[in-house]
Each structure stands twice: as structure tokens, then as C-alpha cells.
PDB file of N, CA, C and O in Angstrom:
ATOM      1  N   UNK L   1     -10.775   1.235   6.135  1.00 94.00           N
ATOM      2  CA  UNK L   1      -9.816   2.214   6.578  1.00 94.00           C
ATOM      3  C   UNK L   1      -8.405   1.751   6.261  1.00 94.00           C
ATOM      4  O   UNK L   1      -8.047   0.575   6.201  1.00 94.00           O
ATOM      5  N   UNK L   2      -7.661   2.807   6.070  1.00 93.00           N
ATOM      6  CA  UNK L   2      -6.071   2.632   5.677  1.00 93.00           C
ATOM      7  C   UNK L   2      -5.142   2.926   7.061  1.00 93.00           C
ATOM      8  O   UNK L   2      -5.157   4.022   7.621  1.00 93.00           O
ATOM      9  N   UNK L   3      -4.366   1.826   7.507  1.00 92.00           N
ATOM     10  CA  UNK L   3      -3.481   2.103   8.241  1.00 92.00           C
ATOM     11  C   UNK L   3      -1.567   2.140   8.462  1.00 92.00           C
ATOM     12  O   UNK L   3      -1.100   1.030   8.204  1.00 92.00           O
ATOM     13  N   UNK L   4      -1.008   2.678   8.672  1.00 91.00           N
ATOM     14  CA  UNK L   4      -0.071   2.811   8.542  1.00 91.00           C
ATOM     15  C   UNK L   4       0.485   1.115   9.152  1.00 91.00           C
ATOM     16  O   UNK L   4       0.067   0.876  10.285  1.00 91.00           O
ATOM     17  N   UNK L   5       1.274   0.087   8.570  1.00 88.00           N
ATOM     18  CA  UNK L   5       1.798  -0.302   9.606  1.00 88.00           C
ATOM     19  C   UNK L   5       3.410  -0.879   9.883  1.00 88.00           C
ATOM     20  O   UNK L   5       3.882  -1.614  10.751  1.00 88.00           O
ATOM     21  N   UNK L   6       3.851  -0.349   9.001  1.00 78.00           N
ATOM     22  CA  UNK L   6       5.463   0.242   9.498  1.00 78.00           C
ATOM     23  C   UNK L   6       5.373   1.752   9.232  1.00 78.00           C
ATOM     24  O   UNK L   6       4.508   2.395   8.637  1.00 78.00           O
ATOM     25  N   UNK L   7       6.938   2.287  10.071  1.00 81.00           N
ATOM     26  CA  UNK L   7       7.272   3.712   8.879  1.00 81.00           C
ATOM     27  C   UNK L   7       7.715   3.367   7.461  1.00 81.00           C
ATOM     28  O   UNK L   7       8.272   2.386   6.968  1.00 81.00           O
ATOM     29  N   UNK L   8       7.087   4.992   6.795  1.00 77.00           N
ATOM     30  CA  UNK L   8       7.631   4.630   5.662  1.00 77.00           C
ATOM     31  C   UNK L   8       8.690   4.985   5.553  1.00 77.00           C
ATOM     32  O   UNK L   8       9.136   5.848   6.309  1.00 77.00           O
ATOM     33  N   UNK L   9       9.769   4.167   4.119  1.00 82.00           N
ATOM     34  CA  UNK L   9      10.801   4.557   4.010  1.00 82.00           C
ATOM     35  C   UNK L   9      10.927   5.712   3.007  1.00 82.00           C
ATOM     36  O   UNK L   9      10.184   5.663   2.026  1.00 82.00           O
ATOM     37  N   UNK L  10      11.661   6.609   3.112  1.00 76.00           N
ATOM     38  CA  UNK L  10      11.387   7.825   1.837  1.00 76.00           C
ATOM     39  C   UNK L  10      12.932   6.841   0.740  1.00 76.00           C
ATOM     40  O   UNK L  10      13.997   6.250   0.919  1.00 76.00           O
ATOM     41  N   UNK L  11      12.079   7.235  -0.248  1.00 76.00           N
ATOM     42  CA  UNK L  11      13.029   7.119  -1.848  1.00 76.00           C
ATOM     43  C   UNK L  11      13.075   7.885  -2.448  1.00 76.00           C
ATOM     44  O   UNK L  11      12.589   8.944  -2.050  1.00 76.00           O
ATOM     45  N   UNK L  12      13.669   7.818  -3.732  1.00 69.00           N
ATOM     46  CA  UNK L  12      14.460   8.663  -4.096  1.00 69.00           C
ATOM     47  C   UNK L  12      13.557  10.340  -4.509  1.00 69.00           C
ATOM     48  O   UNK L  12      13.263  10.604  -3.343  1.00 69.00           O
ATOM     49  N   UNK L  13      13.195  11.087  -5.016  1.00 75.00           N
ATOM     50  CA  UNK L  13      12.168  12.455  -5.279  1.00 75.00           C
ATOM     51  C   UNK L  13      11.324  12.678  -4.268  1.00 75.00           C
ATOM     52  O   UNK L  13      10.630  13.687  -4.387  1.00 75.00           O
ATOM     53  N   UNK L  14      11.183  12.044  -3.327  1.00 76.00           N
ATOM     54  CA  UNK L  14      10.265  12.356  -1.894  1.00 76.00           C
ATOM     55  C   UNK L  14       9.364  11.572  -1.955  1.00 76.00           C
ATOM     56  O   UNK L  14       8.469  11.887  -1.170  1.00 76.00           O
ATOM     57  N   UNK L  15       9.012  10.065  -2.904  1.00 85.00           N
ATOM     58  CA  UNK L  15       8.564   9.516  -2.430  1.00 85.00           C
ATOM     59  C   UNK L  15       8.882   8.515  -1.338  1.00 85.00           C
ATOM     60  O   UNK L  15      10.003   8.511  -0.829  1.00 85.00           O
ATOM     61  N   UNK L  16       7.795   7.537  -0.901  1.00 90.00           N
ATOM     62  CA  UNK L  16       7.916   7.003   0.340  1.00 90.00           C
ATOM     63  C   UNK L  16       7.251   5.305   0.126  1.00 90.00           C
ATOM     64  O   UNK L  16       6.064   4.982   0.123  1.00 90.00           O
ATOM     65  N   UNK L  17       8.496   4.394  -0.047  1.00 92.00           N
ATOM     66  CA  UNK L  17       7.539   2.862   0.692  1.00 92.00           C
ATOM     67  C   UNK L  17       6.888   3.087   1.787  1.00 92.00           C
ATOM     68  O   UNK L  17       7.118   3.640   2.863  1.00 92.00           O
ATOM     69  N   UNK L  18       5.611   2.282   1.055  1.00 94.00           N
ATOM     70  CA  UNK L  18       5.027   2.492   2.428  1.00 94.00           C
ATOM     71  C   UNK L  18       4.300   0.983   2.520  1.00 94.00           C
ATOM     72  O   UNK L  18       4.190   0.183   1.591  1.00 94.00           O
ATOM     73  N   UNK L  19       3.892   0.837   3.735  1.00 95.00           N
ATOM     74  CA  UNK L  19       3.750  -0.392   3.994  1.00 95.00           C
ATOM     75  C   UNK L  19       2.777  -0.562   4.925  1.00 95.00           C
ATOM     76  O   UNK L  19       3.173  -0.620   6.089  1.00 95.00           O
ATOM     77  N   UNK L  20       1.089  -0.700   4.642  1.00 96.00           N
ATOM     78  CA  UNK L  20      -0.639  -0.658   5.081  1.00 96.00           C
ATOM     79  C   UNK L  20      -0.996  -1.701   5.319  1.00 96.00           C
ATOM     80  O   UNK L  20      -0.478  -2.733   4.892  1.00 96.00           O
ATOM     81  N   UNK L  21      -2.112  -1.612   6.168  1.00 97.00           N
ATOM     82  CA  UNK L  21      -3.427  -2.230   6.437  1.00 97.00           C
ATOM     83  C   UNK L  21      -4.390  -1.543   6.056  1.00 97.00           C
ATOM     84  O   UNK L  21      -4.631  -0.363   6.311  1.00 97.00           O
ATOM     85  N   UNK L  22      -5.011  -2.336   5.384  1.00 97.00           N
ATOM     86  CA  UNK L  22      -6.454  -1.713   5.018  1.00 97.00           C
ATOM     87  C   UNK L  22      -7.489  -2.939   5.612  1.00 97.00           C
ATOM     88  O   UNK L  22      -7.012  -4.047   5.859  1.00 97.00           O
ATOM     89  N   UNK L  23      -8.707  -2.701   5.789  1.00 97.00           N
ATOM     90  CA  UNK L  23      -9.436  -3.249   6.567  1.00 97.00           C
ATOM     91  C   UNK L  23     -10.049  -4.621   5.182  1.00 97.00           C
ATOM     92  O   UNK L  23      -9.857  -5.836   5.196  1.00 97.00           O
ATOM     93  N   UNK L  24     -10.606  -3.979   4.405  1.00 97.00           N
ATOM     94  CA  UNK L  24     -11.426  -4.384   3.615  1.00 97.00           C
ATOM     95  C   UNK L  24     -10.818  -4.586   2.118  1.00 97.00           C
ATOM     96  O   UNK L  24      -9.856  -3.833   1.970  1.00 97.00           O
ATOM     97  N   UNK L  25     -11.091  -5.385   0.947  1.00 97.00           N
ATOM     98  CA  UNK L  25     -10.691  -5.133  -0.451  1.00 97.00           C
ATOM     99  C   UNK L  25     -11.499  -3.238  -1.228  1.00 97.00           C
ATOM    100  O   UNK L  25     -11.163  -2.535  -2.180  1.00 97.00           O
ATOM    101  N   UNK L  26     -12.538  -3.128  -0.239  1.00 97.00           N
ATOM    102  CA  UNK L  26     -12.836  -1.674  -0.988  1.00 97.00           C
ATOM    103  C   UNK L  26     -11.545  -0.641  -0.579  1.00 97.00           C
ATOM    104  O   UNK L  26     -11.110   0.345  -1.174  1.00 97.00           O
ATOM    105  N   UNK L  27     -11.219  -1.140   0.399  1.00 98.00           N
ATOM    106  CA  UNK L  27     -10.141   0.296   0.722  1.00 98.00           C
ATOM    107  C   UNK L  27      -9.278   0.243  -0.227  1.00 98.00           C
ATOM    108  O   UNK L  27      -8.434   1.137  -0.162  1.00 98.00           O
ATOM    109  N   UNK L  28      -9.114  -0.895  -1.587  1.00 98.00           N
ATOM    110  CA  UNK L  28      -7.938  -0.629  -2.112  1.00 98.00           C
ATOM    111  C   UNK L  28      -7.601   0.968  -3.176  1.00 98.00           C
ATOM    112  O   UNK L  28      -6.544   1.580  -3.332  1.00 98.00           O
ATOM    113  N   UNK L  29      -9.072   1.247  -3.779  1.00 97.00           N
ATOM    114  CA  UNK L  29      -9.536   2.440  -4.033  1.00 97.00           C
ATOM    115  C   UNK L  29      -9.012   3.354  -3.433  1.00 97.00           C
ATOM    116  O   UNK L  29      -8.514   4.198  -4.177  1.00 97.00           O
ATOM    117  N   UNK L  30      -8.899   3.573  -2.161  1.00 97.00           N
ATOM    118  CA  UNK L  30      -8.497   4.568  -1.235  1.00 97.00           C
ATOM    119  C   UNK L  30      -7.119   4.792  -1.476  1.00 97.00           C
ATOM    120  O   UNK L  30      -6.747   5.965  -1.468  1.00 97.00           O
ATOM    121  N   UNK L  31      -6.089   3.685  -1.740  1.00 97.00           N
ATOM    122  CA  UNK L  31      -4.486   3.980  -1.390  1.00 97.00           C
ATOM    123  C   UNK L  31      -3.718   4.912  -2.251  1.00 97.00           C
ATOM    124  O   UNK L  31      -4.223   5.537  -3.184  1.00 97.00           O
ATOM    125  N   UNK L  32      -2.098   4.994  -1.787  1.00 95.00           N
ATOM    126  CA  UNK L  32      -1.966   6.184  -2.382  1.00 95.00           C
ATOM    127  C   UNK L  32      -1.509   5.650  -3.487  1.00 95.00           C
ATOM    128  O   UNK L  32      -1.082   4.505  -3.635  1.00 95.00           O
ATOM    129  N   UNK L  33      -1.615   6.599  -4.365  1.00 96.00           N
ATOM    130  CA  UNK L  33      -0.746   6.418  -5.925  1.00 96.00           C
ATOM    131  C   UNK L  33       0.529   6.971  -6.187  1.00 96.00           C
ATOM    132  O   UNK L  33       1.049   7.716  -5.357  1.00 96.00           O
ATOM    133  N   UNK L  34       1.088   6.685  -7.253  1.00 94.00           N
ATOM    134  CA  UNK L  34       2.450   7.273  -7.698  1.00 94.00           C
ATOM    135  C   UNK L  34       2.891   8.669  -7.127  1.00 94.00           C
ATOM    136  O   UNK L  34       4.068   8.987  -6.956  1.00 94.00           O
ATOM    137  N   UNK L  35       2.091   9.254  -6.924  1.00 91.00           N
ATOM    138  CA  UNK L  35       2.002  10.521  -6.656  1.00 91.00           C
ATOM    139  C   UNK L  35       2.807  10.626  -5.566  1.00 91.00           C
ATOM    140  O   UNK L  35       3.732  11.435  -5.623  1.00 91.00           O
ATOM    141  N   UNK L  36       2.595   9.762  -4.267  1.00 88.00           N
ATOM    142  CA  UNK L  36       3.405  10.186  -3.407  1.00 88.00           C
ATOM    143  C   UNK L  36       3.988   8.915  -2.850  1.00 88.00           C
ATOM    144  O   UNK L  36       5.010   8.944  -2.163  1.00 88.00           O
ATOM    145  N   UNK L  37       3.250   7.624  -3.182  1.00 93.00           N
ATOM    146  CA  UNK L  37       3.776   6.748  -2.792  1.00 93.00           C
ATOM    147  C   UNK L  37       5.166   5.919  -3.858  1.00 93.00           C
ATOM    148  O   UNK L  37       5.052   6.472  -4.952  1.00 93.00           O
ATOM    149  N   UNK L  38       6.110   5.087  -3.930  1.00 93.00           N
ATOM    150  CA  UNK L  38       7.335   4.229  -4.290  1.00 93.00           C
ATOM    151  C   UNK L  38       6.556   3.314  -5.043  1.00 93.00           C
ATOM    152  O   UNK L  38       5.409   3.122  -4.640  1.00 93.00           O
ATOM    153  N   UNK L  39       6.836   2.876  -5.774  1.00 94.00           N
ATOM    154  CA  UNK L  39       6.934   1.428  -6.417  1.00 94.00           C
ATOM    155  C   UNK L  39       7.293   0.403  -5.813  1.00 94.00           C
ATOM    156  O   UNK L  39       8.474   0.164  -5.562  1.00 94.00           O
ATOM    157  N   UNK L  40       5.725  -0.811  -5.298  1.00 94.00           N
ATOM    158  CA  UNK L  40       7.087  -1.779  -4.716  1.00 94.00           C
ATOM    159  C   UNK L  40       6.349  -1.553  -2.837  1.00 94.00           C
ATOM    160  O   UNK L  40       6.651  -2.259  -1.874  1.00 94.00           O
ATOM    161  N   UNK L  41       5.443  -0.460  -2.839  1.00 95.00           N
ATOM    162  CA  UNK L  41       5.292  -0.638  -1.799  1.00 95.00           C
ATOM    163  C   UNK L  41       3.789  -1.662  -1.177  1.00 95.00           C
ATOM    164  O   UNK L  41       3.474  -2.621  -1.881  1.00 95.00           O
ATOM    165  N   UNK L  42       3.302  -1.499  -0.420  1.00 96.00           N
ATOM    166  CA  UNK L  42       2.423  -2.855  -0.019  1.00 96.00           C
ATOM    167  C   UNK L  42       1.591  -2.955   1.151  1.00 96.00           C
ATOM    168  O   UNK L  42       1.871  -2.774   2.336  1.00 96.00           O
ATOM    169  N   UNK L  43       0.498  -3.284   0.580  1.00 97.00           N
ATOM    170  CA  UNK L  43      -1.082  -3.261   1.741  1.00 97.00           C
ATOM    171  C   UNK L  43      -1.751  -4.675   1.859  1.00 97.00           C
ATOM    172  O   UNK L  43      -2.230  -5.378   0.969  1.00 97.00           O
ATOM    173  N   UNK L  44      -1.607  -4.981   3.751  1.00 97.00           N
ATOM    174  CA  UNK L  44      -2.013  -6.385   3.813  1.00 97.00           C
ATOM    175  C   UNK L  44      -3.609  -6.017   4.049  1.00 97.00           C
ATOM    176  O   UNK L  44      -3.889  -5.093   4.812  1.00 97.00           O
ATOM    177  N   UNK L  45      -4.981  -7.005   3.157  1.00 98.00           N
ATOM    178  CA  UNK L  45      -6.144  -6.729   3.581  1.00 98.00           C
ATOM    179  C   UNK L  45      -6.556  -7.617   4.360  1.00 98.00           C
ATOM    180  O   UNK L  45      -6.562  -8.781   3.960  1.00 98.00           O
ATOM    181  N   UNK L  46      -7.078  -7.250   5.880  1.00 97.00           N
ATOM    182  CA  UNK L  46      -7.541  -8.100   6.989  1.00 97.00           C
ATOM    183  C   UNK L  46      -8.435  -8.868   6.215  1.00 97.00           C
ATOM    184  O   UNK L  46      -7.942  -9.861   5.680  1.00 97.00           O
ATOM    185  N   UNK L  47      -9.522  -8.665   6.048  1.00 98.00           N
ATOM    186  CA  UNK L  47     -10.389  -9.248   5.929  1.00 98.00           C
ATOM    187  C   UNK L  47     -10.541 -10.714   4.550  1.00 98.00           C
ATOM    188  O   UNK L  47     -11.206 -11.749   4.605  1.00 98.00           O
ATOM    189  N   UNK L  48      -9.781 -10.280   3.638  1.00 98.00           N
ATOM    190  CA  UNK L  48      -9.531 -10.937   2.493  1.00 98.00           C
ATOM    191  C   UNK L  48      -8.164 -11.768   2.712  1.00 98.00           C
ATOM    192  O   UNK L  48      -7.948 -12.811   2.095  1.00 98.00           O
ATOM    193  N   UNK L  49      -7.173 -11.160   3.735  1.00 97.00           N
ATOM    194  CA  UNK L  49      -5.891 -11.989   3.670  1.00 97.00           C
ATOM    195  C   UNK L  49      -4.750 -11.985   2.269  1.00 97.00           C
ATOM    196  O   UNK L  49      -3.935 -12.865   1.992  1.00 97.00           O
ATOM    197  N   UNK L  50      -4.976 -10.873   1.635  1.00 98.00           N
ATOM    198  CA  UNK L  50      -4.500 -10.556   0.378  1.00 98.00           C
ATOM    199  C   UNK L  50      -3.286  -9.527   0.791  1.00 98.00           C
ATOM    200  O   UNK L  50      -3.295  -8.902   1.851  1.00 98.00           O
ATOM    201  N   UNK L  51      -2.130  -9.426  -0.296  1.00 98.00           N
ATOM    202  CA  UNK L  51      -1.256  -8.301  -0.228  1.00 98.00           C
ATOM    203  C   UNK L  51      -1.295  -8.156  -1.557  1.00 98.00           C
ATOM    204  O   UNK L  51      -1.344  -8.994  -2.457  1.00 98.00           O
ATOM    205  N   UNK L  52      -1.260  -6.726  -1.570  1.00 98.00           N
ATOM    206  CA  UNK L  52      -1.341  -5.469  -2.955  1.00 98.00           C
ATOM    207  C   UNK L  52       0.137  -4.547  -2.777  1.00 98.00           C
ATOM    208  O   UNK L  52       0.627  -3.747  -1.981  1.00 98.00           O
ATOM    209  N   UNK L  53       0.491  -5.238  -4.095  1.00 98.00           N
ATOM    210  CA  UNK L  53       1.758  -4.588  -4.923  1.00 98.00           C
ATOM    211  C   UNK L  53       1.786  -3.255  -5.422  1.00 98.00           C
ATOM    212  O   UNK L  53       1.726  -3.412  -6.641  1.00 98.00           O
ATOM    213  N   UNK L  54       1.845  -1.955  -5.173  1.00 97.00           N
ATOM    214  CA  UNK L  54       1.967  -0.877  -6.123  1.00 97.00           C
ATOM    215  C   UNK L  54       2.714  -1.370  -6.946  1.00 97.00           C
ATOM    216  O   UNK L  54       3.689  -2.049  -6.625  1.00 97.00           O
ATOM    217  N   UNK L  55       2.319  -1.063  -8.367  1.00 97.00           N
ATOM    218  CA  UNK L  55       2.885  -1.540  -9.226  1.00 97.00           C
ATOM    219  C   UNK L  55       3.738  -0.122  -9.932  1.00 97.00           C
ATOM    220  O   UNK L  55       3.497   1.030  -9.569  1.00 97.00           O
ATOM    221  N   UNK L  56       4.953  -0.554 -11.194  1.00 95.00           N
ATOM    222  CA  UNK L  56       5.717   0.579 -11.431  1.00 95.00           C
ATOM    223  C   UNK L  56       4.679   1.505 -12.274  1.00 95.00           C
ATOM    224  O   UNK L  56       4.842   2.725 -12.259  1.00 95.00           O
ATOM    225  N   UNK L  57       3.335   0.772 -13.198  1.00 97.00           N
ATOM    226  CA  UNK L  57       2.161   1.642 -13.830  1.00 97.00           C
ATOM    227  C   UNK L  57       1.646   2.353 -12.887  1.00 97.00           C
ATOM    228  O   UNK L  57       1.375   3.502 -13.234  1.00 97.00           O
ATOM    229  N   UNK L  58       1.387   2.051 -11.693  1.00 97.00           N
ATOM    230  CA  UNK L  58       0.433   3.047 -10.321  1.00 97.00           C
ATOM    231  C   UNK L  58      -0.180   2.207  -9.764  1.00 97.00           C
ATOM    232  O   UNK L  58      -0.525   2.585  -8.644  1.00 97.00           O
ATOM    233  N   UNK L  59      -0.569   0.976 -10.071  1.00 98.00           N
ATOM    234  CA  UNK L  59      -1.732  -0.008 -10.203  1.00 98.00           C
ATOM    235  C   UNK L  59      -1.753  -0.883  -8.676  1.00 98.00           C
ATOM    236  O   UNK L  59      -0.844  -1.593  -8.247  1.00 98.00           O
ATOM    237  N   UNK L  60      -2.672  -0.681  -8.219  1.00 98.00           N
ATOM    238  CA  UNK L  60      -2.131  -1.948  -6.898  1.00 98.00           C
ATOM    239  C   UNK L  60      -2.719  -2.925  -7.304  1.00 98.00           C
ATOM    240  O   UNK L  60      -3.945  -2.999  -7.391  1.00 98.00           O
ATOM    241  N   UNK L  61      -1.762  -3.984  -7.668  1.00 98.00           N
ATOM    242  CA  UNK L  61      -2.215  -5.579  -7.694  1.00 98.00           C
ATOM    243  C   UNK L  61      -1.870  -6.451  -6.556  1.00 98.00           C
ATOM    244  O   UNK L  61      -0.867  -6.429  -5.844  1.00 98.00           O
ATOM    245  N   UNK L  62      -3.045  -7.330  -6.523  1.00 98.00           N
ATOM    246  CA  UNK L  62      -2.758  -8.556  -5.502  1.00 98.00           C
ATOM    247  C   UNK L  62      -1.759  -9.448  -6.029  1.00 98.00           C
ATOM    248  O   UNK L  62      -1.511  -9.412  -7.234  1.00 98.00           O
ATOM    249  N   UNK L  63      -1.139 -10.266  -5.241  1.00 96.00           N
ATOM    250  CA  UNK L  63      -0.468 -11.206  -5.171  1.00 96.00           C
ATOM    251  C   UNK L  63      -0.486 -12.144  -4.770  1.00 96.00           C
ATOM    252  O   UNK L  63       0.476 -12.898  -4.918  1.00 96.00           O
TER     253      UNK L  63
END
């Protein structure tokens, strides 16, 4: 599951940093894409202890 865990900040065309928990590495599938989410924004995974970068391609990479 995906959770919110700050607000997001809106940027510039209506997208929004946003800044998740996801439970698991499968939820990374789930998150949002370019579409509505910022570049830059970021999901900590409980279970793995990982944070995922939206990247400026769409891409969420770990770090």
C-alpha cells in the first residue's frame, strides 16, 4: 500500500512533490508518474528500508 506521508507540495503545471510510504518494494509499480506527480519527489519502503527517486524520465529509482 501507498501512503501519503507529508503534504504534497504543488509545482509548477499542477504537479505535486510528493513524499510516500509504501509498504513493500512491489508497491513501487503502484506510484504515481509524471503525470501528476514532480520530479524529485520520494517513497520510503518499510520493509526494504530503501528511498525511490522519481526521476526527471518518470522512472522511480532507488538510492
Amino acid at each position: 500500500m501507498i501512503y501519503p506521508r507529508e503534504n504534497a507540495t504543488y509545482m509548477k503545471k499542477g504537479k505535486q512533490l510528493v513524499h510516500l510510504y509504501i509498504d513493500t518494494t512491489d508497491d513501487v509499480t503502484d506510484l504515481p508518474g509524471l503525470d501528476t506527480a514532480a520530479p524529485g519527489s520520494d517513497a520510503y519502503c518499510v520493509a526494504a528500508q530503501d528511498v525511490y527517486i522519481l526521476s526527471g524520465a518518470g522512472t522511480w529509482e532507488v538510492q
